[in-house]
Coordinates of C-alpha atoms in Angstrom, one line a residue:
X605 CA 0.0 0.0 0.0
X606 CA 1.3 3.4 -1.0
X607 CA 1.8 5.9 1.8
X608 CA 1.2 9.5 1.1
X609 CA 2.8 12.2 3.0
X610 CA 2.1 15.7 2.7
X611 CA 4.7 18.8 3.6
X612 CA 3.1 21.4 5.6
X613 CA 2.2 24.1 3.3
X614 CA 3.3 26.7 5.9
X615 CA 7.1 25.2 5.8
X616 CA 6.9 25.2 2.0
X617 CA 5.5 28.8 2.2
X618 CA 8.4 29.7 4.5
X619 CA 11.1 28.1 2.2
X620 CA 9.6 29.9 -0.6
X621 CA 9.7 33.0 0.9
X622 CA 13.1 32.9 2.1
X623 CA 14.5 31.9 -1.3
X624 CA 12.6 34.3 -3.4
X625 CA 13.2 37.1 -1.2
X626 CA 16.8 36.6 -1.0
X627 CA 16.8 36.5 -4.7
X628 CA 14.9 39.8 -5.0
X629 CA 16.7 41.7 -2.8
X630 CA 19.9 40.8 -4.4
X631 CA 18.4 42.0 -7.7
X632 CA 19.1 45.6 -8.5
X633 CA 16.7 48.4 -9.6
X634 CA 18.7 51.5 -10.4
X635 CA 19.2 53.4 -13.6
X636 CA 21.9 55.7 -14.6
X637 CA 23.1 57.5 -17.4
X638 CA 26.6 56.8 -18.4
X639 CA 28.9 58.4 -21.4
X640 CA 29.9 61.7 -20.3
X641 CA 32.7 61.4 -18.1
X642 CA 36.0 59.6 -18.7
X643 CA 36.4 59.2 -14.9
X644 CA 33.0 57.5 -14.2
X645 CA 34.7 54.0 -15.2
X646 CA 34.2 51.8 -17.9
X647 CA 30.6 50.6 -19.1
X648 CA 31.5 47.0 -18.1
X649 CA 32.6 48.3 -14.4
X650 CA 29.5 50.2 -14.3
X651 CA 27.5 47.0 -14.7
X652 CA 29.5 44.9 -12.6
X653 CA 28.7 47.1 -9.5
X654 CA 25.5 45.4 -9.0
X655 CA 23.8 48.7 -8.4
X656 CA 22.0 49.3 -11.7
X657 CA 19.5 47.3 -13.7
X658 CA 19.3 49.7 -16.5
X659 CA 22.5 51.9 -18.0
X660 CA 21.6 54.8 -20.2
X661 CA 24.2 55.6 -22.8
X662 CA 24.1 59.4 -22.8
X663 CA 23.6 60.1 -25.9
X664 CA 22.6 60.5 -29.3
X665 CA 22.3 64.2 -29.2
X666 CA 22.4 65.2 -33.1
X667 CA 19.3 63.8 -35.2
X668 CA 16.6 64.9 -37.2
X669 CA 15.5 67.7 -39.9
X670 CA 17.9 66.1 -42.4
X671 CA 20.8 66.0 -39.9
X672 CA 23.3 63.0 -40.0
X673 CA 22.9 61.3 -36.4
X674 CA 25.8 61.4 -34.4
X675 CA 26.4 59.6 -30.9
X676 CA 28.0 61.8 -28.2
X677 CA 29.9 59.8 -25.5
X678 CA 32.3 62.5 -25.1
X679 CA 33.6 61.1 -22.0
X680 CA 34.9 57.8 -23.5
X681 CA 35.3 57.6 -27.3
X682 CA 34.7 59.5 -30.8
X683 CA 32.0 57.7 -32.7
X684 CA 32.6 59.6 -35.7
X685 CA 35.5 58.0 -36.7
X686 CA 34.7 54.4 -35.6
X687 CA 36.3 54.7 -32.2
X688 CA 33.4 53.6 -30.1
X689 CA 33.1 50.0 -31.5
X690 CA 35.3 48.5 -28.7
X691 CA 32.2 49.0 -26.4
X692 CA 30.8 45.9 -28.1
X693 CA 32.1 43.5 -25.6
X694 CA 31.3 45.8 -22.6
X695 CA 27.5 46.1 -23.6
X696 CA 27.5 42.3 -24.4
X697 CA 29.1 41.6 -20.8
X698 CA 26.6 43.9 -19.2
X699 CA 23.4 42.1 -21.1
X700 CA 25.0 38.5 -20.6
X701 CA 27.1 38.5 -17.5
X702 CA 25.2 41.1 -15.1
X703 CA 21.5 40.8 -16.7
X704 CA 21.8 44.7 -17.2
X705 CA 19.5 46.6 -20.0
X706 CA 21.8 48.5 -21.8
X707 CA 19.6 51.5 -23.7
X708 CA 20.6 54.6 -26.0
X709 CA 19.5 57.8 -24.7
X710 CA 18.2 60.1 -27.2
X711 CA 18.5 63.9 -26.6
X712 CA 19.7 65.4 -23.5
X713 CA 20.0 69.0 -22.3
X714 CA 22.6 70.0 -25.0
X715 CA 22.7 69.1 -28.6
X716 CA 21.1 69.7 -31.9
X717 CA 18.0 67.6 -32.5
X718 CA 14.5 67.9 -33.3
X719 CA 11.8 66.0 -35.7
X720 CA 10.5 67.8 -38.3
X721 CA 7.6 65.5 -39.7
X722 CA 5.9 62.2 -39.1
X723 CA 8.1 61.1 -42.1
X724 CA 11.2 62.4 -40.3
X725 CA 10.4 60.6 -36.9
X726 CA 10.3 57.3 -39.4
X727 CA 13.6 57.8 -40.7
X728 CA 15.1 58.4 -37.4
X729 CA 13.7 55.4 -36.3
X730 CA 14.8 53.4 -39.2
X731 CA 18.5 54.8 -38.3
X732 CA 18.4 53.9 -34.7
X733 CA 17.0 50.5 -35.1
X734 CA 19.7 49.7 -38.0
X735 CA 22.7 51.3 -36.2
X736 CA 21.9 50.5 -32.6
X737 CA 19.2 47.6 -32.0
X738 CA 19.7 45.0 -35.0
X739 CA 22.5 43.2 -36.3
X740 CA 21.8 43.8 -40.0
X741 CA 23.5 47.0 -40.7
X742 CA 27.0 47.6 -41.7
X743 CA 27.0 51.1 -40.0
X744 CA 27.4 50.0 -36.4
X745 CA 28.9 52.8 -34.0
X746 CA 28.9 50.4 -31.0
X747 CA 30.2 47.4 -33.0
X748 CA 28.6 44.1 -33.1
X749 CA 26.3 44.3 -30.4
X750 CA 22.4 45.3 -30.1
X751 CA 21.4 47.5 -27.5
X752 CA 17.7 46.8 -25.3
X753 CA 16.2 49.7 -26.2
X754 CA 15.6 53.6 -26.4
X755 CA 15.4 56.1 -23.6
X756 CA 13.7 59.6 -24.8
X757 CA 15.6 62.4 -22.9
X758 CA 14.0 65.3 -24.8
X759 CA 14.6 68.6 -23.0
X760 CA 14.7 71.2 -26.0
X761 CA 13.6 71.8 -29.5
X762 CA 10.2 71.0 -31.0
X763 CA 7.6 69.2 -29.0
X764 CA 6.3 67.6 -32.1
X765 CA 6.4 64.0 -33.3
X766 CA 8.1 62.2 -30.6
X767 CA 4.9 60.2 -30.1
X768 CA 5.3 59.0 -33.8
X769 CA 9.2 58.1 -33.0
X770 CA 7.9 56.0 -30.0
X771 CA 5.2 54.2 -32.6
X772 CA 7.9 53.6 -35.2
X773 CA 10.1 52.4 -32.3
X774 CA 7.9 50.0 -30.9
X775 CA 6.8 48.5 -34.3
X776 CA 10.4 46.8 -34.7
X777 CA 9.7 44.6 -31.5
X778 CA 8.5 41.0 -32.2
X779 CA 7.7 38.1 -30.2
X780 CA 11.3 37.1 -30.0
X781 CA 12.8 40.5 -29.2
X782 CA 11.4 43.4 -27.6
X783 CA 12.3 46.9 -28.1
X784 CA 12.2 48.4 -24.5
X785 CA 11.1 52.3 -24.6
X786 CA 11.7 54.6 -21.3
X787 CA 11.4 58.3 -21.1
X788 CA 12.9 61.0 -18.5
X789 CA 10.2 63.6 -18.2
X790 CA 10.4 66.3 -15.8
X791 CA 8.1 65.9 -12.5
X792 CA 5.7 68.6 -13.5
X793 CA 2.9 67.1 -15.5
X794 CA 2.1 67.4 -18.1
X795 CA 5.7 67.3 -19.5
X796 CA 6.6 69.9 -22.1
X797 CA 8.0 67.7 -24.6
X798 CA 7.1 64.0 -23.9
X799 CA 3.5 63.7 -22.7
X800 CA 2.1 62.9 -26.0
X801 CA 4.8 60.2 -26.5
X802 CA 4.2 58.9 -23.0
X803 CA 0.3 58.8 -23.6
X804 CA 0.5 56.4 -26.2
X805 CA 1.3 53.7 -23.6
X806 CA 4.2 52.1 -25.3
X807 CA 6.6 53.1 -22.7
X808 CA 7.9 50.4 -20.5
X809 CA 9.8 52.7 -17.8
X810 CA 9.5 56.4 -17.0
X811 CA 12.4 57.9 -15.0
X812 CA 10.9 61.2 -13.7
X813 CA 13.1 63.9 -12.9
X814 CA 12.6 65.1 -9.7
X815 CA 15.1 67.8 -9.7
X816 CA 15.6 71.4 -11.1
X817 CA 11.7 71.7 -10.4
X818 CA 9.3 73.1 -8.3
X819 CA 7.9 69.4 -7.5
X820 CA 11.1 68.0 -6.5
X821 CA 11.2 66.7 -2.8
X822 CA 11.5 69.5 -0.1
X823 CA 10.9 68.6 3.5
X824 CA 8.9 72.3 3.7
X825 CA 6.8 71.3 1.1
X826 CA 6.2 67.4 0.8
X827 CA 2.6 67.7 -0.5
X828 CA 4.0 69.1 -3.9
X829 CA 6.0 66.1 -4.4
X830 CA 3.4 63.8 -3.3
X831 CA 1.0 65.2 -5.9
X832 CA 3.6 65.0 -8.5
X833 CA 4.4 61.5 -7.9
X834 CA 0.8 60.4 -7.8
X835 CA 0.2 61.9 -10.9
X836 CA 2.8 59.9 -12.5
X837 CA 1.8 56.9 -11.1
X838 CA -1.5 57.2 -12.3
X839 CA -0.4 56.9 -15.9
X840 CA -0.4 53.8 -18.2
X841 CA 3.2 53.3 -17.6
X842 CA 4.0 49.9 -15.6
X843 CA 7.0 51.4 -13.7
X844 CA 7.7 54.8 -12.5
X845 CA 11.2 55.7 -11.1
X846 CA 12.3 58.2 -8.9
X847 CA 15.0 60.3 -10.7
X848 CA 17.6 62.2 -8.8
X849 CA 20.9 63.9 -9.0
X850 CA 23.6 61.4 -7.7
X851 CA 25.7 64.2 -5.8
X852 CA 25.3 67.8 -4.9
X853 CA 27.5 68.9 -7.8
X854 CA 25.9 67.1 -10.5
X855 CA 26.0 69.5 -13.6
X856 CA 22.4 68.8 -14.8
X857 CA 21.0 69.6 -11.3
X858 CA 20.8 72.9 -10.0
X859 CA 18.6 72.0 -7.3
X860 CA 17.0 68.7 -6.0
X861 CA 19.7 66.9 -4.5
X862 CA 18.5 64.6 -1.4
X863 CA 20.8 62.9 0.6
X864 CA 20.7 59.2 1.2
X865 CA 19.2 59.5 4.6
X866 CA 16.6 61.8 3.5
X867 CA 15.9 59.2 0.6
X868 CA 15.7 56.4 3.1
X869 CA 14.0 58.0 5.8
X870 CA 11.7 60.5 4.1
X871 CA 11.1 60.1 0.5
X872 CA 11.1 56.1 0.1
X873 CA 8.3 55.4 2.5
X874 CA 6.1 57.7 0.2
X875 CA 7.1 56.1 -3.3
X876 CA 7.0 52.7 -2.3
X877 CA 3.3 52.9 -1.4
X878 CA 2.6 52.8 -5.3
X879 CA 2.8 49.4 -6.9
X880 CA 4.5 51.1 -10.1
X881 CA 7.6 52.0 -8.1
X882 CA 10.5 50.6 -10.0
X883 CA 13.3 52.2 -8.3
X884 CA 15.6 55.1 -8.5
X885 CA 17.3 56.7 -11.8
X886 CA 20.6 58.6 -11.1
X887 CA 22.4 61.5 -13.1
X888 CA 25.0 60.5 -13.4
X889 CA 27.3 57.4 -13.1
X890 CA 30.3 60.0 -12.8
X891 CA 28.7 61.5 -10.0
X892 CA 27.6 58.5 -8.2
X893 CA 31.2 57.1 -8.3
X894 CA 32.5 60.4 -6.6
X895 CA 29.6 60.8 -3.9
X896 CA 28.9 57.0 -3.6
X897 CA 25.2 57.4 -3.6
X898 CA 24.1 54.2 -4.8
X899 CA 26.1 51.9 -2.1
X900 CA 24.4 53.7 0.6
X901 CA 20.9 53.2 -0.6
X902 CA 21.1 50.1 -2.6
X903 CA 19.5 47.7 0.0
X904 CA 16.5 50.3 0.4
X905 CA 15.5 51.6 -3.1
X906 CA 13.7 48.4 -4.5
X907 CA 10.3 47.9 -4.7
X908 CA 8.9 46.0 -1.3
X909 CA 7.6 42.6 -2.9
X910 CA 6.9 41.1 0.5
X911 CA 3.1 41.9 0.4
X912 CA 2.8 40.0 -3.2
X913 CA 4.8 37.2 -2.0
X914 CA 2.8 36.5 0.9
X915 CA -0.5 36.5 -1.4
X916 CA 1.0 33.8 -3.4
X917 CA -1.0 30.5 -3.4
X918 CA 1.4 27.6 -2.4
X919 CA 0.2 24.2 -3.4
X920 CA 0.8 21.4 -1.0
X921 CA 3.5 18.9 -2.1
X922 CA 2.3 15.3 -2.5
X923 CA 4.6 12.3 -2.4
X924 CA 3.8 8.9 -3.1

């Protein structure tokens, strides 16, 4: 006669929780911009830190309106003469060895970019796909690697046709390979440049810039910050990240720096109240290196998944 024994569901649930929470805590959830300072270290070194899930190459800041697209990684290489192809091995290492998504950022605070028409948006999408996202083109500024997606950091020029660019880029996704889209709007909503694009519902991640703006965190006016955060988490975007300067000296941030203690004690309890909280975005890797922001907050910034784990149904294990 066969004997059935049933392991306790509580014991199994406890084991599952221990295993899963340990793994989830080890998984990073930060994003960082890389590419504008030689002293920030290599791309491979950046991915190997274990601080970031997403690295945004900053940036393709010349394109559209008949311009020849140009990648500016001034801190590391000159793409105009093929000098950035060596990054291919770093990109592949980030993706395969460290499970980091590497994305190309379009725009930025400086540069010469705008879209003149829907046709122009289609042409830019075609160039970006062939040069950075696929393996089919001979014009490959980053060598024989394929990036995971495109980041929209649009801070100047025209407000038109960014939604069309998002649609054209998203159309290159296939069941086997997705083209990820992210955006870096200002915290005030609607965003002047990117709101129409974000409203397409095609963006996977939004890293909202809570600096250089009235809606950045201030202990004297927490309500304004909370209102802005709640507005962004009410959009169709699945994951919203808190964008911060990584040091008080971050060149792109005249205001909005918060200390690691402020982030942990005062801000994260607010943003973690939303299921859409994805983590933090930092400008930039160089400033993170000199200030050491990520090492101080890495164990605190990721979404709290304990509640969802506790709600999981565990089937009893039956042994015959």
